Coordinates of C-alpha atoms and ligand atoms in Angstrom, one line a residue:
Chain A
M1 CA -5.5 -7.2 -38.7
T2 CA -2.6 -7.2 -41.1
T3 CA -2.0 -5.5 -44.4
L4 CA -0.2 -7.1 -47.4
L5 CA 1.6 -4.6 -49.7
L6 CA 2.8 -5.9 -53.1
A7 CA 6.3 -4.5 -53.9
E8 CA 7.0 -2.8 -57.2
H9 CA 10.5 -3.6 -58.6
D10 CA 12.4 -4.7 -61.6
G11 CA 14.2 -7.6 -60.0
K12 CA 17.1 -5.5 -58.9
R13 CA 15.8 -2.3 -57.4
L14 CA 12.8 -1.6 -55.2
D15 CA 10.8 1.1 -56.8
D16 CA 10.0 4.3 -54.9
A17 CA 6.3 3.7 -55.6
T18 CA 6.4 1.0 -53.0
A19 CA 7.6 3.5 -50.3
R20 CA 4.8 5.7 -51.3
A21 CA 2.2 3.0 -51.2
L22 CA 3.6 2.0 -47.8
S23 CA 2.6 5.3 -46.4
A24 CA -1.0 4.6 -47.4
A25 CA -0.8 1.1 -46.2
K26 CA 0.4 2.2 -42.8
A27 CA -2.5 4.7 -42.6
L28 CA -4.9 1.7 -42.4
G29 CA -3.6 1.2 -38.9
A30 CA -2.5 -2.4 -39.0
P31 CA 1.0 -4.0 -39.3
V32 CA 2.3 -4.1 -42.9
H33 CA 3.9 -7.1 -44.6
V34 CA 5.6 -6.5 -48.0
L35 CA 5.4 -9.2 -50.7
V36 CA 8.3 -9.3 -53.1
A37 CA 7.5 -11.6 -56.0
G38 CA 10.3 -12.0 -58.5
Q39 CA 13.3 -14.0 -59.5
D40 CA 16.7 -13.5 -57.8
C41 CA 15.2 -10.6 -56.0
A42 CA 17.0 -10.8 -52.7
A43 CA 18.4 -7.2 -53.0
V44 CA 14.8 -5.9 -53.4
A45 CA 13.6 -7.8 -50.3
D46 CA 16.6 -6.3 -48.4
A47 CA 15.5 -2.8 -49.5
A48 CA 11.9 -3.5 -48.5
A49 CA 13.0 -4.7 -45.1
A50 CA 14.7 -1.4 -44.4
L51 CA 11.6 0.7 -45.0
D52 CA 10.1 2.3 -41.9
G53 CA 7.0 0.5 -40.6
V54 CA 7.4 -2.8 -42.4
A55 CA 6.8 -5.6 -40.0
K56 CA 7.9 -8.5 -42.3
V57 CA 9.0 -9.1 -45.8
L58 CA 7.7 -12.1 -47.7
V59 CA 9.8 -13.3 -50.7
A60 CA 8.4 -15.5 -53.4
D61 CA 11.6 -16.1 -55.5
D62 CA 10.7 -18.1 -58.6
A63 CA 11.1 -17.9 -62.4
R64 CA 7.3 -17.7 -62.8
Y65 CA 7.4 -14.2 -61.1
A66 CA 10.3 -12.9 -63.3
H67 CA 8.1 -10.6 -65.3
A68 CA 5.3 -9.9 -62.9
L69 CA 2.7 -11.5 -65.1
A70 CA -0.8 -10.9 -63.7
E71 CA -2.0 -14.5 -63.7
P72 CA 0.8 -16.1 -61.4
V73 CA 1.2 -13.0 -59.2
A74 CA -2.6 -12.8 -58.6
A75 CA -2.6 -16.5 -57.8
L76 CA 0.1 -15.9 -55.2
M77 CA -1.7 -13.0 -53.6
V78 CA -4.9 -15.0 -53.4
Q79 CA -3.0 -17.9 -51.8
L80 CA -1.7 -15.5 -49.1
A81 CA -4.9 -13.6 -48.7
P82 CA -6.4 -15.6 -45.9
G83 CA -3.9 -14.1 -43.5
Y84 CA -4.7 -10.5 -44.5
D85 CA -7.5 -7.9 -44.1
A86 CA -6.2 -5.6 -46.9
L87 CA -4.2 -6.1 -50.0
V88 CA -2.5 -3.0 -51.3
A89 CA -0.3 -2.0 -54.3
A90 CA 0.8 1.2 -55.9
A91 CA -1.3 2.2 -58.9
T92 CA 1.5 1.6 -61.3
S93 CA 1.0 -0.2 -64.6
S94 CA 1.9 -3.4 -62.7
G95 CA -0.3 -2.8 -59.7
K96 CA -3.3 -1.8 -62.0
N97 CA -2.7 -5.0 -63.9
V98 CA -2.6 -7.3 -61.0
M99 CA -4.8 -6.1 -58.3
P100 CA -8.2 -6.1 -60.0
R101 CA -7.5 -9.8 -60.8
V102 CA -6.9 -10.5 -57.2
A103 CA -10.0 -8.5 -56.1
A104 CA -12.2 -10.5 -58.5
L105 CA -10.9 -13.9 -57.3
L106 CA -11.6 -12.8 -53.7
D107 CA -15.0 -11.3 -54.7
V108 CA -14.0 -7.9 -53.6
M109 CA -14.7 -4.6 -55.2
Q110 CA -11.3 -2.8 -55.5
V111 CA -10.9 0.8 -54.6
S112 CA -8.6 2.2 -57.3
D113 CA -6.3 5.2 -57.1
V114 CA -6.7 6.0 -53.3
I115 CA -5.6 9.6 -52.7
K116 CA -6.5 9.6 -49.0
V117 CA -7.0 7.0 -46.3
L118 CA -9.7 8.1 -43.9
G119 CA -9.8 4.9 -41.9
P120 CA -9.5 1.1 -42.5
D121 CA -12.6 1.1 -44.7
R122 CA -13.0 4.7 -45.9
F123 CA -11.1 6.3 -48.7
E124 CA -11.0 9.2 -51.1
R125 CA -10.5 8.6 -54.8
P126 CA -10.6 10.8 -57.9
I127 CA -13.2 10.3 -60.7
Y128 CA -13.8 12.1 -64.0
A129 CA -10.2 12.9 -64.6
G130 CA -9.9 14.4 -61.0
N131 CA -12.7 16.8 -61.5
A132 CA -14.5 15.2 -58.5
V133 CA -13.4 13.4 -55.5
Q134 CA -15.4 10.5 -54.0
T135 CA -15.4 9.5 -50.4
V136 CA -16.2 5.7 -50.4
R137 CA -16.8 3.2 -47.7
S138 CA -16.0 -0.4 -48.6
G139 CA -18.4 -3.0 -47.2
D140 CA -16.2 -5.9 -48.3
A141 CA -14.6 -8.0 -45.6
K142 CA -11.2 -7.7 -47.2
K143 CA -10.0 -4.4 -48.9
V144 CA -8.2 -4.4 -52.1
L145 CA -6.6 -1.0 -52.8
T146 CA -4.4 0.6 -55.4
I147 CA -2.7 3.8 -54.2
R148 CA -2.0 6.9 -56.3
T149 CA 1.7 7.3 -55.5
A150 CA 1.8 11.1 -56.2
A151 CA -0.7 11.6 -53.3
F152 CA 1.5 10.0 -50.6
P153 CA 5.1 10.8 -49.4
S154 CA 7.7 8.0 -49.5
A155 CA 8.1 6.2 -46.3
A156 CA 11.6 6.6 -44.9
A157 CA 14.3 3.9 -45.1
G158 CA 17.1 3.0 -42.8
G159 CA 15.6 1.9 -39.6
A160 CA 15.9 -1.5 -38.1
K161 CA 15.5 -4.3 -40.6
A162 CA 12.3 -6.3 -40.7
P163 CA 12.6 -10.0 -40.9
V164 CA 12.6 -11.6 -44.4
E165 CA 10.8 -14.9 -44.9
P166 CA 10.5 -17.0 -48.0
V167 CA 7.1 -18.1 -49.2
Q168 CA 6.0 -20.9 -51.4
A169 CA 5.2 -20.1 -55.0
A170 CA 1.6 -20.7 -55.9
A171 CA 0.5 -22.9 -58.8
D172 CA 1.1 -21.2 -62.1
P173 CA -2.1 -21.0 -64.2
G174 CA 0.2 -21.1 -67.2
L175 CA -2.0 -18.9 -69.3
S176 CA 0.5 -16.3 -70.5
S177 CA 4.2 -16.0 -71.2
F178 CA 6.7 -13.2 -71.6
A179 CA 7.7 -12.5 -75.2
G180 CA 9.8 -9.4 -75.0
E181 CA 10.2 -5.8 -73.9
A182 CA 11.4 -2.5 -75.0
L183 CA 12.2 -0.3 -72.0
S184 CA 13.1 3.3 -72.3
Q185 CA 16.7 4.0 -71.2
S186 CA 17.4 7.3 -69.6
A187 CA 19.8 8.8 -67.1
R188 CA 17.3 11.3 -66.1
P189 CA 15.1 11.0 -63.0
E190 CA 11.9 8.8 -63.3
L191 CA 8.7 10.7 -63.9
G192 CA 7.0 9.2 -60.9
G193 CA 9.3 10.3 -58.1
A194 CA 11.0 13.4 -59.8
K195 CA 11.3 16.6 -58.0
A196 CA 10.8 18.5 -61.2
V197 CA 9.2 17.6 -64.5
V198 CA 9.4 19.3 -67.9
S199 CA 6.8 18.2 -70.3
G200 CA 6.4 19.0 -74.0
G201 CA 3.3 19.1 -76.2
R202 CA 2.2 19.0 -79.8
A203 CA 3.8 22.5 -80.3
L204 CA 7.2 20.9 -80.4
G205 CA 6.4 19.6 -83.9
S206 CA 8.9 16.8 -84.2
A207 CA 10.9 14.2 -82.2
E208 CA 14.1 16.1 -83.0
K209 CA 12.7 19.4 -81.7
F210 CA 11.3 17.7 -78.7
K211 CA 14.8 16.4 -77.9
Q212 CA 16.5 19.7 -78.8
Y213 CA 14.3 21.9 -76.7
I214 CA 12.9 19.9 -73.9
E215 CA 15.8 17.8 -72.8
P216 CA 18.4 20.6 -72.2
L217 CA 15.7 22.4 -70.1
A218 CA 15.0 19.3 -68.1
D219 CA 18.7 18.7 -67.6
A220 CA 19.2 22.3 -66.4
L221 CA 16.6 21.7 -63.8
G222 CA 17.5 18.1 -63.0
A223 CA 14.0 17.2 -64.1
A224 CA 12.3 14.2 -65.6
V225 CA 10.8 14.6 -69.0
G226 CA 7.1 14.2 -69.7
A227 CA 4.7 14.7 -72.6
S228 CA 1.2 15.3 -73.6
R229 CA -0.8 12.6 -75.3
A230 CA -0.6 14.6 -78.6
A231 CA 3.1 14.6 -78.4
V232 CA 3.2 10.9 -77.6
D233 CA 0.7 10.1 -80.4
A234 CA 2.8 12.0 -82.9
G235 CA 5.8 10.0 -82.0
Y236 CA 7.8 12.9 -80.4
A237 CA 8.1 11.1 -77.1
P238 CA 7.7 7.4 -76.0
N239 CA 4.5 6.2 -74.5
D240 CA 5.8 6.0 -70.9
F241 CA 6.3 9.8 -70.9
Q242 CA 2.6 10.5 -71.1
V243 CA 1.2 12.6 -68.2
G244 CA -2.5 12.6 -67.6
Q245 CA -5.8 10.9 -66.9
T246 CA -4.8 7.8 -68.8
G247 CA -1.0 8.2 -68.4
K248 CA 1.1 8.9 -65.4
V249 CA 0.0 11.2 -62.5
V250 CA 2.8 13.3 -61.1
A251 CA 3.0 15.9 -58.3
P252 CA 6.5 17.2 -58.4
G253 CA 7.8 20.4 -56.7
L254 CA 8.0 22.0 -60.2
Y255 CA 6.1 21.2 -63.4
V256 CA 6.9 23.0 -66.6
A257 CA 4.4 22.6 -69.4
V258 CA 5.8 23.6 -72.8
G259 CA 3.5 24.0 -75.7
I260 CA 0.7 22.2 -74.0
S261 CA -2.8 23.6 -74.2
G262 CA -4.0 22.1 -70.8
A263 CA -6.8 19.7 -71.8
I264 CA -8.8 18.2 -68.9
Q265 CA -7.1 14.9 -69.4
H266 CA -3.6 16.4 -69.2
L267 CA -4.4 18.5 -66.1
A268 CA -5.6 15.4 -64.4
G269 CA -2.0 14.2 -64.4
M270 CA -0.2 17.2 -63.1
K271 CA -2.5 19.7 -61.4
D272 CA -1.4 18.7 -57.9
S273 CA 2.2 19.8 -58.7
K274 CA 3.4 22.4 -56.2
I275 CA 4.5 25.0 -58.7
I276 CA 3.3 24.9 -62.3
V277 CA 5.0 27.0 -65.1
A278 CA 3.3 27.3 -68.5
I279 CA 4.9 28.5 -71.7
N280 CA 2.4 28.9 -74.5
K281 CA 1.9 31.4 -77.3
D282 CA -1.8 31.5 -76.9
E283 CA -2.6 33.6 -73.8
E284 CA -6.1 32.0 -73.7
A285 CA -4.7 28.5 -73.4
P286 CA -6.4 26.7 -70.4
I287 CA -3.0 25.6 -69.0
F288 CA -2.6 29.3 -67.7
Q289 CA -5.6 28.9 -65.4
V290 CA -3.7 26.4 -63.3
A291 CA -0.2 28.0 -63.8
D292 CA 1.5 29.8 -60.9
F293 CA 3.7 31.4 -63.5
G294 CA 2.6 31.8 -67.1
L295 CA 4.8 33.0 -69.9
V296 CA 3.1 33.9 -73.1
G297 CA 5.3 33.5 -76.2
D298 CA 7.0 31.3 -78.7
L299 CA 8.6 28.3 -77.0
F300 CA 11.3 28.1 -79.6
D301 CA 12.4 31.6 -78.5
I302 CA 11.7 31.3 -74.8
V303 CA 13.0 27.8 -73.9
P304 CA 16.7 28.2 -74.9
K305 CA 16.8 31.5 -72.9
L306 CA 15.2 29.9 -70.0
T307 CA 17.5 26.9 -70.1
E308 CA 20.5 29.2 -70.0
A309 CA 19.1 31.4 -67.3
I310 CA 18.3 28.4 -65.1
A311 CA 21.6 26.7 -65.7
K312 CA 23.3 29.9 -64.6
A313 CA 20.9 30.4 -61.5
R314 CA 21.5 26.8 -60.3
G315 CA 25.2 27.1 -60.9
Chain B
M1 CA -13.7 -16.7 -83.8
K2 CA -16.3 -14.6 -82.2
V3 CA -15.1 -11.3 -80.6
L4 CA -17.1 -9.8 -77.7
V5 CA -16.6 -6.0 -77.2
P6 CA -18.1 -4.5 -73.9
V7 CA -18.9 -0.8 -74.5
K8 CA -19.9 1.7 -71.9
R9 CA -21.9 4.9 -72.2
V10 CA -20.1 7.7 -70.4
V11 CA -20.0 11.5 -70.3
D12 CA -18.3 12.9 -73.5
A13 CA -14.6 13.3 -73.0
N14 CA -14.8 17.1 -73.8
V15 CA -17.3 17.8 -71.1
K16 CA -16.0 19.3 -67.9
I17 CA -18.4 17.9 -65.3
R18 CA -19.7 19.6 -62.2
V19 CA -20.3 18.2 -58.8
K20 CA -23.9 18.7 -57.4
P21 CA -24.0 21.5 -54.8
D22 CA -25.3 18.9 -52.2
Q23 CA -22.3 16.7 -53.0
S24 CA -24.6 13.8 -53.7
G25 CA -22.8 13.1 -57.0
V26 CA -21.9 14.5 -60.4
D27 CA -24.5 16.5 -62.2
L28 CA -25.4 14.5 -65.4
A29 CA -28.5 16.4 -66.4
N30 CA -28.4 17.4 -70.1
V31 CA -24.7 16.5 -70.4
K32 CA -23.5 15.1 -73.7
M33 CA -22.9 11.4 -73.5
A34 CA -20.8 9.1 -75.8
M35 CA -19.1 5.8 -76.1
N36 CA -16.2 5.6 -73.8
P37 CA -13.2 6.5 -76.1
F38 CA -11.2 3.3 -75.1
D39 CA -14.2 1.2 -76.1
E40 CA -14.3 2.8 -79.5
I41 CA -10.7 1.7 -79.9
A42 CA -11.8 -1.8 -78.8
V43 CA -14.6 -1.9 -81.3
E44 CA -12.2 -0.8 -84.1
E45 CA -9.6 -3.5 -83.2
A46 CA -12.4 -6.1 -83.3
L47 CA -13.5 -4.9 -86.7
R48 CA -10.0 -4.9 -88.0
L49 CA -9.7 -8.6 -86.9
R50 CA -12.8 -9.4 -88.7
E51 CA -11.7 -7.6 -91.8
A52 CA -8.3 -9.4 -91.7
G53 CA -10.2 -12.8 -91.5
K54 CA -9.1 -13.5 -88.0
A55 CA -12.6 -13.0 -86.5
T56 CA -16.0 -14.0 -87.8
E57 CA -18.4 -12.0 -85.7
V58 CA -18.2 -8.9 -83.5
V59 CA -20.7 -8.6 -80.7
A60 CA -21.1 -5.4 -78.8
V61 CA -22.5 -5.6 -75.3
S62 CA -23.4 -2.7 -72.9
I63 CA -24.7 -2.7 -69.4
G64 CA -26.8 0.2 -68.3
P65 CA -30.1 2.1 -68.7
A66 CA -32.2 2.0 -71.9
Q67 CA -29.9 4.7 -73.4
A68 CA -27.0 2.3 -73.4
Q69 CA -28.7 0.9 -76.5
E70 CA -27.6 4.1 -78.3
T71 CA -24.0 3.2 -77.5
I72 CA -24.5 -0.2 -78.8
R73 CA -26.0 1.3 -82.0
T74 CA -22.9 3.4 -82.3
A75 CA -20.8 0.2 -82.3
L76 CA -23.2 -1.3 -84.8
A77 CA -22.8 1.7 -87.0
M78 CA -19.1 1.4 -86.9
G79 CA -19.6 -2.2 -88.2
A80 CA -20.2 -4.6 -85.3
D81 CA -22.6 -7.4 -86.3
R82 CA -25.1 -7.4 -83.4
G83 CA -25.6 -6.2 -79.9
I84 CA -26.6 -7.3 -76.4
H85 CA -28.1 -4.9 -73.9
V86 CA -28.2 -5.8 -70.3
A87 CA -30.6 -3.5 -68.5
A88 CA -29.4 -2.0 -65.3
E89 CA -30.3 1.3 -63.4
G90 CA -28.0 3.2 -61.2
T91 CA -24.3 2.5 -60.5
V92 CA -23.1 -1.0 -61.5
E93 CA -19.6 -1.3 -60.2
P94 CA -16.8 -2.9 -62.2
L95 CA -17.0 -6.2 -60.2
A96 CA -20.7 -6.5 -61.0
V97 CA -20.0 -5.5 -64.6
A98 CA -17.4 -8.2 -64.8
K99 CA -19.8 -10.8 -63.4
L100 CA -22.5 -9.9 -65.9
L101 CA -20.0 -9.9 -68.7
K102 CA -18.8 -13.4 -67.6
A103 CA -22.4 -14.6 -67.7
V104 CA -22.7 -13.1 -71.2
A105 CA -19.4 -14.8 -72.3
D106 CA -20.6 -18.2 -70.9
R107 CA -23.6 -17.9 -73.3
E108 CA -21.8 -16.5 -76.2
Q109 CA -18.5 -18.4 -76.0
P110 CA -16.3 -15.8 -77.7
G111 CA -12.7 -16.6 -78.6
L112 CA -11.6 -13.1 -77.6
I113 CA -12.9 -10.2 -75.6
V114 CA -11.6 -6.8 -76.4
M115 CA -12.6 -3.9 -74.1
G116 CA -11.3 -0.5 -72.8
K117 CA -8.7 -0.2 -70.2
Q118 CA -10.5 2.4 -68.4
A119 CA -13.9 4.1 -68.3
I120 CA -13.4 7.9 -68.3
D121 CA -16.2 8.4 -65.8
D122 CA -15.2 6.1 -62.8
D123 CA -11.6 5.9 -64.0
S124 CA -11.5 2.4 -62.3
N125 CA -9.3 0.5 -64.7
Q126 CA -10.6 -2.8 -63.3
T127 CA -13.3 -4.5 -65.4
G128 CA -11.2 -6.3 -67.9
Q129 CA -8.8 -7.7 -65.3
M130 CA -11.7 -8.8 -63.2
L131 CA -13.5 -10.4 -66.1
A132 CA -10.4 -12.4 -67.1
A133 CA -10.0 -13.6 -63.5
L134 CA -13.7 -14.7 -63.3
L135 CA -13.3 -16.6 -66.7
G136 CA -9.9 -18.0 -65.7
W137 CA -8.5 -16.5 -68.9
P138 CA -5.3 -14.6 -69.4
Q139 CA -5.3 -10.9 -69.7
G140 CA -3.4 -8.4 -72.0
T141 CA -3.9 -5.0 -70.5
F142 CA -3.1 -1.6 -71.9
A143 CA -2.6 -3.0 -75.4
S144 CA -0.9 -1.0 -78.1
K145 CA -0.5 -3.9 -80.6
V146 CA -2.5 -7.1 -81.1
A147 CA -1.3 -10.0 -83.2
I148 CA -3.5 -13.1 -83.4
G149 CA -1.6 -16.4 -83.9
D150 CA -2.3 -20.0 -83.7
G151 CA -4.3 -20.6 -80.5
A152 CA -2.5 -17.6 -79.0
V153 CA -2.4 -13.8 -79.2
E154 CA 0.6 -11.6 -78.9
V155 CA -0.2 -8.3 -77.1
T156 CA 2.2 -5.4 -76.8
R157 CA 1.4 -3.4 -73.6
E158 CA 2.1 0.1 -72.6
V159 CA 3.8 -0.2 -69.2
D160 CA 5.5 2.4 -66.9
G161 CA 9.0 1.6 -68.2
G162 CA 8.1 1.4 -72.0
L163 CA 6.6 -1.6 -73.8
Q164 CA 6.2 -5.2 -72.9
T165 CA 5.0 -8.1 -75.1
L166 CA 3.2 -11.1 -73.8
S167 CA 1.9 -14.2 -75.5
L168 CA -1.6 -15.2 -74.2
K169 CA -3.4 -18.4 -74.8
L170 CA -6.8 -18.0 -76.4
P171 CA -9.4 -17.4 -75.3
A172 CA -8.2 -14.1 -73.7
V173 CA -9.2 -10.6 -72.5
I174 CA -7.5 -7.7 -74.0
T175 CA -7.9 -4.0 -72.8
T176 CA -7.1 -1.2 -75.1
D177 CA -4.7 1.7 -74.7
L178 CA -4.9 4.9 -76.7
R179 CA -2.3 4.0 -79.4
L180 CA -3.8 0.6 -80.5
N181 CA -5.5 2.2 -83.4
E182 CA -7.5 5.2 -84.6
P183 CA -11.2 4.3 -84.5
R184 CA -13.2 4.9 -87.8
Y185 CA -16.2 7.2 -88.1
A186 CA -19.5 5.6 -89.0
S187 CA -20.6 6.4 -92.5
L188 CA -24.2 7.4 -93.2
P189 CA -25.0 4.2 -95.0
N190 CA -23.6 2.2 -92.1
I191 CA -25.6 4.2 -89.6
M192 CA -28.8 3.3 -91.6
K193 CA -27.7 -0.3 -91.8
A194 CA -27.1 -0.4 -88.0
K195 CA -30.8 0.4 -87.4
K196 CA -31.7 -3.0 -88.8
K197 CA -29.2 -5.0 -86.8
T198 CA -30.5 -6.8 -83.7
I199 CA -29.9 -5.9 -80.1
D200 CA -30.8 -8.7 -77.7
A201 CA -32.2 -7.7 -74.4
L202 CA -31.2 -9.3 -71.1
T203 CA -31.6 -8.5 -67.4
T204 CA -29.3 -8.9 -64.5
A205 CA -31.7 -11.4 -63.0
E206 CA -31.6 -13.5 -66.1
L207 CA -27.9 -13.6 -65.9
G208 CA -28.2 -14.4 -62.2
V209 CA -25.9 -11.6 -60.9
D210 CA -26.5 -9.5 -57.8
V211 CA -25.4 -6.0 -58.8
T212 CA -25.8 -4.4 -55.3
P213 CA -22.8 -2.0 -54.8
R214 CA -20.1 -3.0 -52.4
L215 CA -18.9 0.6 -52.0
T216 CA -21.0 3.3 -50.4
V217 CA -20.3 6.7 -51.8
E218 CA -20.6 8.9 -48.8
K219 CA -20.0 12.1 -50.8
T220 CA -18.7 13.5 -54.1
A221 CA -16.8 16.8 -53.7
P222 CA -15.0 19.1 -56.1
P223 CA -11.2 18.8 -56.0
P224 CA -9.2 21.4 -54.1
G225 CA -9.0 24.5 -56.3
R226 CA -5.8 26.0 -57.5
Q227 CA -4.9 29.7 -57.5
G228 CA -3.4 29.9 -61.0
G229 CA -3.6 32.5 -63.7
V230 CA -0.5 34.6 -62.8
K231 CA 1.5 35.7 -65.8
V232 CA 5.1 36.8 -65.9
A233 CA 6.5 39.1 -68.6
S234 CA 9.9 37.7 -69.3
V235 CA 12.3 34.8 -68.7
E236 CA 14.2 37.0 -66.2
E237 CA 11.1 37.5 -64.2
L238 CA 10.2 33.8 -64.3
V239 CA 13.6 32.8 -63.1
A240 CA 13.5 35.3 -60.3
K241 CA 10.1 34.1 -59.2
L242 CA 11.2 30.5 -59.2
K243 CA 14.3 31.3 -57.2
E244 CA 12.1 33.2 -54.7
A245 CA 9.8 30.2 -54.4
G246 CA 12.7 27.9 -53.8
A247 CA 12.0 25.9 -56.9
L248 CA 15.6 26.1 -58.3
A249 CA 17.3 24.5 -55.4
Ligands
LIG1 C1 -9.8 9.1 -73.5 C2 -8.8 10.2 -73.6 C3 -7.7 10.2 -72.8 C4 -6.7 11.1 -72.8 N1 -5.7 11.0 -72.0 C5 -4.7 12.0 -72.0 C6 -3.6 11.9 -71.1 O1 -3.4 11.0 -70.3 N2 -2.7 12.9 -71.2 C7 -2.8 14.0 -72.1 O2 -1.9 14.8 -72.1 N3 -3.8 14.0 -73.0 C8 -4.7 13.1 -73.0 N4 -5.8 13.1 -73.8 C9 -5.7 14.2 -74.9 C10 -6.2 15.6 -74.5 O3 -7.6 15.7 -74.6 C11 -5.5 16.6 -75.5 O4 -5.9 16.3 -76.8 C12 -4.1 16.6 -75.4 O5 -3.6 16.7 -74.0 C13 -3.5 17.8 -76.2 O6 -2.1 17.8 -76.2 P1 -1.3 19.2 -76.4 O7 -1.7 20.1 -75.3 O8 0.1 18.8 -76.6 O9 -1.8 19.6 -77.9 P2 -2.7 20.8 -78.2 O10 -4.0 20.8 -77.5 O11 -2.7 20.9 -79.7 O12 -2.0 22.1 -77.7 C14 -0.8 22.6 -78.2 C15 -0.5 24.0 -77.6 O13 0.7 24.5 -78.0 C16 0.6 25.9 -78.2 N5 1.7 26.3 -79.2 C17 1.7 26.0 -80.5 N6 2.9 26.5 -81.0 C18 3.6 27.1 -80.0 C19 4.8 27.7 -79.9 N7 5.6 27.8 -81.0 N8 5.2 28.2 -78.7 C20 4.4 28.1 -77.6 N9 3.2 27.4 -77.7 C21 2.8 26.9 -78.9 C22 -0.8 26.1 -78.7 O14 -1.2 27.4 -78.4 C23 -1.6 25.0 -77.9 O15 -2.1 25.6 -76.7 C24 -6.8 12.2 -73.7 C25 -7.9 12.3 -74.6 C26 -8.9 11.3 -74.5 C27 -10.2 11.4 -75.4
LIG2 N1 -21.6 -0.8 -67.9 C1 -20.6 -1.3 -68.7 N2 -21.1 -1.9 -69.9 C2 -20.2 -2.4 -70.8 N3 -18.9 -2.4 -70.7 C3 -18.4 -1.8 -69.5 C4 -19.3 -1.2 -68.5 N4 -18.5 -0.7 -67.5 C5 -17.3 -1.0 -67.9 N5 -17.2 -1.6 -69.1 C6 -15.9 -2.0 -69.8 O1 -14.9 -2.1 -68.9 C7 -13.9 -1.2 -69.3 C8 -13.1 -0.6 -68.1 O2 -14.0 0.1 -67.3 P1 -13.6 0.4 -65.7 O3 -13.0 -0.8 -65.1 O4 -14.9 0.9 -65.1 O5 -12.6 1.6 -65.8 C9 -14.6 -0.1 -70.2 O6 -13.7 0.5 -71.1 C10 -15.6 -1.0 -70.9 O7 -15.0 -1.7 -72.0

C-alpha cells in the first residue's frame, strides 16, 4: 500500500498546494511518495523531500515535463501506477488537467475535489457549488483523487529529508506542445494559500477603480486579491483572480467581499473562510447572509476609510 | 471538419438546490433544468467555427433520460446541424460518459470535440480529459481562446497563474472556460427549424459500454451552515470587531 502524490511546482518552487494535498494523502494511511515531473527541478525535489511524512521523492527531470503538459505527465503516472494503490494531486488547474487523463487510462473513476478523507476508499466531496456534500465509496482497485487544497492544512516542513530518486521518463505521446504563457506578476500573496483575501466585484466599475480601491486595502491587510466572475468578465481583474465554483476555492482567515452580491457560484469559492466581511450598498444582498460582519454603504466611501483604519490598527 | 459537442442537461444555474431530508440525494422534483452553461459555450464555439468555414457540421450529443433530447433541441435551435441521444437512466459517471462519447466518436469520426470544462451539478471536471485519454488525442482544457490552424489547433487556457497557450495536433478535445465566448440566444425561426432536425437514438448497449457506477454514494448531506447576517454600523466598529477576532494580526 503506497500513495503517489504529484507535486505542483513551476520548475523552481514547490507550491504550497502540494503540502496541503500531502495532508490528505497521508490520511489514506499508507506511505506517500512524491513525484516531481519537470525540467531542472532539483530544488523542487529538495523541498518535497523536506515535507513531513514523505517517504520518498521521485524525480522525472526531462524537457518533456517542462510545462506539465497533460499527455506526457499522464503517461508518466500511468507508467508508475503499478507500484501504487492511490494516485493523488491537488485540485489546481494542473491537477485537474492531468489526473482525469490518468484515471481514464487506468480505467478508474476519479474522485474530484476531496474535502475529507474518511478512509482509504471513502471520501467527502462537494457537488452543486458546495450546496451538498456527498460521501462516496470507491470500488475501484486503485484510487485517483484530486484534493481541494482549501480543505486541508499544509503539512509541515523541516524534518528529516526523504531520499530522492530519479525515475525514467515515459514515452512522450507527442500530441501537444507549449506555445506561450502570460502569467500574472504580483508581489502580493497567492490566492490559494493567503491568510487574507480582498475580492472586488462588478461594483468597482473599471480596472482603474479596481486597482485604486481594492489593492490598497489588500496591501493594508497583507492580503491576496480576488474577484467575482463579473469583475473578471468585465476585464477589471485577470482570470486567475476569479473566486468561485468555477474559479479558485479559498478559505483564508479573513475574506473581504467588496461590491459583490454573493451569487451561489461566488459563495462556493469562499464560504469556508473563517471570517467574512461584506461591503455592499444593498442591505438585501445575499452576501450578507454569510458575512460575520456586514457593512452597508457605498464602497467608494467606505473602502478608503477602512484601508486607513486597518493600516493604523496593524501599525 | 465535423465538430462533436457533448451537452449535459443539468439543474439551472440560478436554482439553489435542496438535499432530501433522508440524505439520499438532491431533490430534483419540479426543479428547472437547462443546458450546462459551459456546454452552451461549447456549442457557440462550434457554431462560430462552422460560420468561419473551419468546420462543416456540428453534432450535439447528450447522454441521459428522454428529457436530454430537450437539451439537444436547445443546441439544434442555437444552430447545431443534428443530434445524437444516448438513452441512459440514473447516474452516469464521467468515466462512463467518456466511454460512451468515445464510442460515438469512433462512429462519427469528428475532427474536433468541444465540450464544457465542468458540469455544474456533479462539478467533476473530468469528462473531457478522460475522453481525450480514451481516444489517444491531445486535450486543451479550460479554453479561453481557440484558433484552428493547419492540422493543429492553438488553445489558450485559463490556468492558476494566468494564461497558457498550447498547440494541439488534430483531432483534439477542447473544454471550455467562461470567457471563451458569449453564447447566442436561439431565435424563434431557429427554434422552429430545430424541430425538423434529426436526433438519432442510441443505447448504451449498442455502444457496448457498461455504465455501472464505480462510486457508491453513501449519503448526500447539506454543507455545514454558517452563522452570518451580523451587521456593523461603521468602519470604526468593523475594525474594532476584526481586532477583537484576531483578524488583524
Ligand atoms: C456556470 C457559471 C459559473 C459561474 N462561476 C462563477 C465563479 O466561479 N465565481 C463568481 O464569482 N461567479 C461565478 N458565476 C457568476 C455568478 O452567478 C454571478 O453572476 C457573479 O458572481 C456576480 O458578480 P458580482 O457579485 O461582482 O456582480 P453583481 O451580482 O452585479 O453584484 C454587484 C454588487 O455590488 C453592489 N454595489 C453596486 N455598487 C456599489 C457601491 N458603490 N458600493 C457598494 N456596493 C455596490 C450591488 O448592490 C451588488 O450586490 C458563475 C455563473 C455561472 C452561470
Ligand atoms: N451525460 C452527459 N451527456 C453529454 N455530455 C456530458 C454528460 N456528462 C458530462 N458531459 C460533458 O462533459 C463536460 C464535463 O462534465 P463533468 O466531467 O461531469 O464535470 C460537460 O460540460 C459536458 O460537455
